[in-house]
mmCIF file of C-alpha atoms in Angstrom:
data_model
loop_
_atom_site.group_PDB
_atom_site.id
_atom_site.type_symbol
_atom_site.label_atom_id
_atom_site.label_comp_id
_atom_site.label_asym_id
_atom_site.label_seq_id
_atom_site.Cartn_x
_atom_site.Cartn_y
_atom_site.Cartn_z
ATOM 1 C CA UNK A 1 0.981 13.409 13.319
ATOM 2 C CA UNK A 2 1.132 17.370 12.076
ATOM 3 C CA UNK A 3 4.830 17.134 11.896
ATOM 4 C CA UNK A 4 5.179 13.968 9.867
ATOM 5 C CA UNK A 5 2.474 14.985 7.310
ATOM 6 C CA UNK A 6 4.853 13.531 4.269
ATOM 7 C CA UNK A 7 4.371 10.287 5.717
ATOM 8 C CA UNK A 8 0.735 10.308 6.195
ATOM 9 C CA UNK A 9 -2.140 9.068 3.614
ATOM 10 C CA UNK A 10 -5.170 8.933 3.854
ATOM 11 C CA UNK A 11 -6.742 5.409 3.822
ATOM 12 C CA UNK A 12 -9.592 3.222 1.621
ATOM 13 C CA UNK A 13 -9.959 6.441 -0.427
ATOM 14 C CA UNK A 14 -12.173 4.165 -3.124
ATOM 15 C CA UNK A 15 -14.749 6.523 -3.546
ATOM 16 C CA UNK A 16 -14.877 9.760 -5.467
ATOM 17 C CA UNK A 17 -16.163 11.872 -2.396
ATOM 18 C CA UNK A 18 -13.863 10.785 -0.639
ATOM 19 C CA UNK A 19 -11.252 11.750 -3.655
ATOM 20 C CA UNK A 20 -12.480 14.748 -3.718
ATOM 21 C CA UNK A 21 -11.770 15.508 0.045
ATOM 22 C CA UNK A 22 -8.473 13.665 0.112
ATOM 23 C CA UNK A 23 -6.735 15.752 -2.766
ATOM 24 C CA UNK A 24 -6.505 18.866 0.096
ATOM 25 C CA UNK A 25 -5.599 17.237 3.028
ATOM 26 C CA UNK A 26 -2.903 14.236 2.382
ATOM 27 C CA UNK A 27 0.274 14.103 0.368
ATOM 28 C CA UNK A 28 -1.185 10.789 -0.858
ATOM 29 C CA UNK A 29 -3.914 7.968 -0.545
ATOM 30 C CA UNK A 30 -4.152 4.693 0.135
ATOM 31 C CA UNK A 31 -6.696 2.572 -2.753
ATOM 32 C CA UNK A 32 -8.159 -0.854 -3.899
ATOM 33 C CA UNK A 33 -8.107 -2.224 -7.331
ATOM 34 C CA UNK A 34 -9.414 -5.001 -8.854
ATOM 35 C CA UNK A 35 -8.050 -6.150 -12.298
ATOM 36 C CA UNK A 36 -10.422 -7.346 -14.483
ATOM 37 C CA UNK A 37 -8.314 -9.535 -16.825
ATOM 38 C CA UNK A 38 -11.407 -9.390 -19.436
ATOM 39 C CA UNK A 39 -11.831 -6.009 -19.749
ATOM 40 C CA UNK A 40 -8.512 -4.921 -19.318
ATOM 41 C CA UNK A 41 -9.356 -2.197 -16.471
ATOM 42 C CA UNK A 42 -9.054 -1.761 -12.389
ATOM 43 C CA UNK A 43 -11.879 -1.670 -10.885
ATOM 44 C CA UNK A 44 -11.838 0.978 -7.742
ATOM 45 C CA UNK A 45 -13.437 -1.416 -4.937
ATOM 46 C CA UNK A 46 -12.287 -3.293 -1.660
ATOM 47 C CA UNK A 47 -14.030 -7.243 -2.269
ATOM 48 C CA UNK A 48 -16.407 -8.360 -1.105
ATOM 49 C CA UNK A 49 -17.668 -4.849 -1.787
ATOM 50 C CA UNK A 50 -19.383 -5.313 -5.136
ATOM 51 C CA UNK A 51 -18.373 -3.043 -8.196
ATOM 52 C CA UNK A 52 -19.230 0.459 -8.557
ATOM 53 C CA UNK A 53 -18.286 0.894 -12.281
ATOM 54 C CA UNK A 54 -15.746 3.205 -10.947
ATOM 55 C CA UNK A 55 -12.135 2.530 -12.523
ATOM 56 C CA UNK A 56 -8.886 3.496 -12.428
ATOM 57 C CA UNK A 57 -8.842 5.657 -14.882
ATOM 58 C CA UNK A 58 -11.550 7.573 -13.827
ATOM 59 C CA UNK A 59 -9.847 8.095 -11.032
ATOM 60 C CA UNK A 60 -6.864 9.198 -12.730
ATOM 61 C CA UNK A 61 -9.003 11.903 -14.240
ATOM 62 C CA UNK A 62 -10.378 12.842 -11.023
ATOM 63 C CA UNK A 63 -7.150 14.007 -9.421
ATOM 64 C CA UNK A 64 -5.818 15.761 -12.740
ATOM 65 C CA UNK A 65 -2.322 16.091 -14.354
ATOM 66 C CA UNK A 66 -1.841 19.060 -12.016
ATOM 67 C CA UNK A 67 -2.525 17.350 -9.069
ATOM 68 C CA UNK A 68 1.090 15.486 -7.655
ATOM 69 C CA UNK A 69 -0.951 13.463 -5.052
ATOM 70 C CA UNK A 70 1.317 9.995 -4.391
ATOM 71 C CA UNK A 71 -0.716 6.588 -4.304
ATOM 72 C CA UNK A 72 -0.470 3.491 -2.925
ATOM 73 C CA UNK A 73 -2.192 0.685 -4.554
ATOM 74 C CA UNK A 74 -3.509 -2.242 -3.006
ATOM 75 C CA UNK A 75 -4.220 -4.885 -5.906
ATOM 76 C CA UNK A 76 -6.049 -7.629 -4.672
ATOM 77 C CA UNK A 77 -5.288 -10.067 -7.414
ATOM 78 C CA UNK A 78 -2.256 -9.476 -8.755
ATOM 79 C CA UNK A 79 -0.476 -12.578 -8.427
ATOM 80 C CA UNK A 80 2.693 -13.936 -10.491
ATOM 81 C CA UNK A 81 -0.007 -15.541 -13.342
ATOM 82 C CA UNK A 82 -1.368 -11.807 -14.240
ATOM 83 C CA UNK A 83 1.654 -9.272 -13.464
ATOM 84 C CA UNK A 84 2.797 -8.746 -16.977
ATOM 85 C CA UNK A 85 -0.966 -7.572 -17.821
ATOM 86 C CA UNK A 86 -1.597 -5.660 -14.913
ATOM 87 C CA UNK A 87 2.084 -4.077 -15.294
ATOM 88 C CA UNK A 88 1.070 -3.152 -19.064
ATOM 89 C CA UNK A 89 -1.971 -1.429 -18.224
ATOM 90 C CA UNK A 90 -0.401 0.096 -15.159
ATOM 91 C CA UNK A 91 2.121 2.080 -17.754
ATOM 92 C CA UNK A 92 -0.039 2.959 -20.068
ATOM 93 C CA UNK A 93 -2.385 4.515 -17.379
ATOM 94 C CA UNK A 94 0.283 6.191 -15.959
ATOM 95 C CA UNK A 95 1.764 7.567 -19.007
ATOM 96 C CA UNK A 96 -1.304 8.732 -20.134
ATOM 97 C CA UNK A 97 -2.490 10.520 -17.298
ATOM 98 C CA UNK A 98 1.595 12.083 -16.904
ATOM 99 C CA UNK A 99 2.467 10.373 -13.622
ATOM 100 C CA UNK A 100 5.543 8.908 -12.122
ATOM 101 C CA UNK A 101 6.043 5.294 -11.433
ATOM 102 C CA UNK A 102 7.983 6.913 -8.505
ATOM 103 C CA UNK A 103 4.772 8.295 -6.881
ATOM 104 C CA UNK A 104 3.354 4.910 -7.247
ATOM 105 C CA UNK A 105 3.683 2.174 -4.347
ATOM 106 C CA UNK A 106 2.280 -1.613 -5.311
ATOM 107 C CA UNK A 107 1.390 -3.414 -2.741
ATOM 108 C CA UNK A 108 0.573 -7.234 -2.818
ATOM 109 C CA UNK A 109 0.477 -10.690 -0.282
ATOM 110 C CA UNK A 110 2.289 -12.030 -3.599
ATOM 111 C CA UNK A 111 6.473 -11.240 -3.227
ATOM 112 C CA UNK A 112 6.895 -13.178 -6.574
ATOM 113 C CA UNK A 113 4.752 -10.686 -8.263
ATOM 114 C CA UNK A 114 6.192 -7.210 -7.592
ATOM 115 C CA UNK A 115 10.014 -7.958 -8.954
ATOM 116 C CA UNK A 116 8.958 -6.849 -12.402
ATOM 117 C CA UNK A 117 7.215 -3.885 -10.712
ATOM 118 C CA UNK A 118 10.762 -2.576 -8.651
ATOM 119 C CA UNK A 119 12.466 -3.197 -12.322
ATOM 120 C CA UNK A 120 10.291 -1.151 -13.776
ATOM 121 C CA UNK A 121 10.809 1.720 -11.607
ATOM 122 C CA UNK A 122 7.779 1.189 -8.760
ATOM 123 C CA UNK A 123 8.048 1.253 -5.185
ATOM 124 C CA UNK A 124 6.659 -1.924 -4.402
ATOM 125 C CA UNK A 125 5.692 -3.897 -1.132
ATOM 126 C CA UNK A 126 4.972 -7.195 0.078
ATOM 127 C CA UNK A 127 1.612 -7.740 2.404
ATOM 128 C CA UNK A 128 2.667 -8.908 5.611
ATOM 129 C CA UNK A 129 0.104 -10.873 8.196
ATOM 130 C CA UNK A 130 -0.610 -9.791 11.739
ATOM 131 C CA UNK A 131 2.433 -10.976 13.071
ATOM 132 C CA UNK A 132 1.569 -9.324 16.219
ATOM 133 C CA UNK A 133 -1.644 -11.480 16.833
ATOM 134 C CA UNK A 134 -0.024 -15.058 15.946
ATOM 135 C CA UNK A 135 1.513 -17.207 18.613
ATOM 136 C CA UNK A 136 4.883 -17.509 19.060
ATOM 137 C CA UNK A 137 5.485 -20.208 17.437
ATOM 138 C CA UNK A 138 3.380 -19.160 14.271
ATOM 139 C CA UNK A 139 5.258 -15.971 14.537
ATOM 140 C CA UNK A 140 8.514 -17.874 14.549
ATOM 141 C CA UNK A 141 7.399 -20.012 11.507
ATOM 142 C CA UNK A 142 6.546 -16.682 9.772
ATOM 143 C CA UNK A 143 9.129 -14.506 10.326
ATOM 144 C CA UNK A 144 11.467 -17.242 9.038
ATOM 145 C CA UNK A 145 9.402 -17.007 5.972
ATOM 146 C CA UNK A 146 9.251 -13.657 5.830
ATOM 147 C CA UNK A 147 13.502 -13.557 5.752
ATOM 148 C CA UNK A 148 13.963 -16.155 3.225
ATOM 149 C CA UNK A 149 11.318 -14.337 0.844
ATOM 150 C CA UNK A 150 13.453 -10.773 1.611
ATOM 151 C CA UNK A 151 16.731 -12.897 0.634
ATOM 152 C CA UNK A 152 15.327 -13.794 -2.627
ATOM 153 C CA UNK A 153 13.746 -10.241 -3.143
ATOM 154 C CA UNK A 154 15.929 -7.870 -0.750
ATOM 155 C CA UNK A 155 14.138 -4.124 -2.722
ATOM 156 C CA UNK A 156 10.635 -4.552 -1.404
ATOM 157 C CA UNK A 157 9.210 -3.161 1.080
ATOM 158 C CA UNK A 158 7.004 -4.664 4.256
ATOM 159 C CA UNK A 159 3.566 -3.173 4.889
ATOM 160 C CA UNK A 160 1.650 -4.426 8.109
ATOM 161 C CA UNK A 161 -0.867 -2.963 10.942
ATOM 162 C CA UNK A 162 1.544 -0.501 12.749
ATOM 163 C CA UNK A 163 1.106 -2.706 16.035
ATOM 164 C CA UNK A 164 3.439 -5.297 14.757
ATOM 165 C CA UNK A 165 5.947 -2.265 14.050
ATOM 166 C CA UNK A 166 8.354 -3.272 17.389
ATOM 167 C CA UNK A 167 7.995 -7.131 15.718
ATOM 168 C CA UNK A 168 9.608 -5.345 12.273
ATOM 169 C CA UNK A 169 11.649 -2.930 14.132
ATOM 170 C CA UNK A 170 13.887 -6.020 15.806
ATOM 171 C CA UNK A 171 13.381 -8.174 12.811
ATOM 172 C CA UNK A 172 14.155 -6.312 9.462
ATOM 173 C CA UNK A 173 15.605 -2.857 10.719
ATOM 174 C CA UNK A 174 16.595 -2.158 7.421
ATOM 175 C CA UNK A 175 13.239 -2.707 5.047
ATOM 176 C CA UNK A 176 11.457 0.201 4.114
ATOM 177 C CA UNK A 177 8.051 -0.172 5.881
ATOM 178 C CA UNK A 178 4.351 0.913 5.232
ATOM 179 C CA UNK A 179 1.832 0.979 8.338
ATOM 180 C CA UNK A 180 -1.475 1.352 9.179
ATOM 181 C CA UNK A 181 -2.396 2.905 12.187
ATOM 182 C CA UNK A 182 -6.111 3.082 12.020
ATOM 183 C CA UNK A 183 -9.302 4.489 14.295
ATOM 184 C CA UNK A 184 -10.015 3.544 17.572
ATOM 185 C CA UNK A 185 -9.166 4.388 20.851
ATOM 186 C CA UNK A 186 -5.792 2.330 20.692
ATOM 187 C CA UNK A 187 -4.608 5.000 18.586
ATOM 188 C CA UNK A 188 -4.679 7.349 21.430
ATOM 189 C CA UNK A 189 -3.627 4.757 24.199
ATOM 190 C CA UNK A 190 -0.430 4.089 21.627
ATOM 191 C CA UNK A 191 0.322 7.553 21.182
ATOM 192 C CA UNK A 192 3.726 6.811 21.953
ATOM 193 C CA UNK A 193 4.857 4.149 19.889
ATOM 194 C CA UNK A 194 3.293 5.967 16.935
ATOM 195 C CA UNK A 195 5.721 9.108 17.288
ATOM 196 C CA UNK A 196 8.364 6.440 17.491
ATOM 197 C CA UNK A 197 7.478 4.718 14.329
ATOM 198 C CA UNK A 198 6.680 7.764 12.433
ATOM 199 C CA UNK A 199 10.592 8.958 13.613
ATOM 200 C CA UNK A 200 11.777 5.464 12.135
ATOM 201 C CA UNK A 201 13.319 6.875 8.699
ATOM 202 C CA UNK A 202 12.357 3.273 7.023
ATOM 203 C CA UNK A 203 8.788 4.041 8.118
ATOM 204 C CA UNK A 204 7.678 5.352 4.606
ATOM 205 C CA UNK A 205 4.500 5.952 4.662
ATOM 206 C CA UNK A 206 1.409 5.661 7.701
ATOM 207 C CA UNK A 207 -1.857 5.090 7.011
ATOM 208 C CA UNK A 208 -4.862 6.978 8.722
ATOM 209 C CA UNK A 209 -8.458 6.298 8.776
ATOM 210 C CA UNK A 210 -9.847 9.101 6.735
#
C-alpha cells in the first residue's frame, strides 16, 4: 500500500496512544464519537466500549493547529432527530481548533442525516451493510435500497468492508467510496483485489488496522 499512502488511514484510532503514534505515520485516521446530547460533547469511544472521559476536543488539542492530519468520523448516533446539534458543535469545534470541514469525512448508517453535513461543506458518507455476506436475494433487496437512497441523495459517499468492493464496483461505479481492509490473513490472500481497489480513483480513502 506504500504507493497509495494518500488513501490510507489508520483505523479505531480512539485512544490517545494510539494518537500519538498515528500523527507520523498516516495522512489521516479513522475515529468513534459518541454525542452526548446533555452535555453537548463527543465522546471518543466505539459502544459497547464504556466512556473514557476522553472527548473530542481533547482530541482536537492532541493533534494541534499545526498538525493537517484528515479525519474520518464515525458517529454512532447521529441520526436525522440530533443532526442540527451535532452539526453546531461540529463547527464550532472545528473553527476553534482552525480546521477544514474539507479534511473532515462524516460517516453514518443514517443517509437522511448527512444532507445538511454535504451543504455545509463536509465530505460525508452513508454506512453500507456487508453486502458481500447477504444472500442474493437480500443483496438484491438491498442494493435496490441502496439506489433509491443515492437518487434522493446522489453527493454521498458509500463506505463498506473492502470485500464487497467488486459488489460496488458493478453497482455504483460512480460513488466515491471508503473501505476497510482490515488484519488477517485475507489481506494477504486478497492482495490483488486490494491494488485494484486502491487504483479505483472513487476509492477515497482505505482503512488499515493500525
Amino acid at each position: 500500500m506504500g504507493f497509495y499512502t494518500s488513501k490510507i488511514y489508520g483505523h479505531r484510532v480512539n485512544y490517545l496512544n494510539k494518537l500519538q503514534q498515528a500523527k507520523s505515520s498516516f495522512i489521516g485516521v479513522e475515529l468513534d464519537l459518541v454525542y452526548l446530547e446533555d452535555l453537548n460533547l463527543f465522546d471518543v469511544r466505539h459502544p459497547p466500549e464504556a466512556s473514557t472521559n476522553f472527548y473530542f476536543e481533547d482530541y482536537l488539542n492532541e493533534i494541534g493547529e499545526e498538525n493537517d492530519l484528515k479525519l474520518w468520523l464515525d458517529i454512532k448516533n447521529l441520526n436525522s432527530d440530533n443532526a442540527e446539534n451535532i452539526l453546531a458543535r461540529m463547527d464550532y469545534l472545528l473553527k476553534t481548533h482552525n480546521r477544514l470541514r474539507e479534511s473532515i469525512l462524516i460517516e453514518t448508517v443514517f443517509p437522511d442525516a448527512l444532507s445538511m453535513f454535504q451543504k455545509a461543506g463536509y465530505t460525508t458518507s452513508y454506512y453500507l451493510p456487508y453486502l458481500h455476506l447477504l444472500s442474493k436475494s437480500d443483496q438484491k433487496d438491498t442494493l435496490s435500497y441502496i439506489k433509491n437512497t443515492l437518487k434522493t441523495y446522489p453527493e454521498l459517499g458509500i463506505s463498506t468492508h473492502y470485500m464487497g468492493y467488486p459488489i460496488l464496483e458493478n453497482e455504483f461505479p460512480e460513488s466515491s467510496k471508503y473501505l476497510w481492509a482490515l488484519g488477517g490473513n485475507n489481506i494477504y490472500k486478497d492482495i490483488f483485489l486490494i491494488r485494484k481497489l486502491l487504483k479505483d480513483q472513487t476509492v477515497k480513502i482505505v482503512l488499515v488496522s493500525f
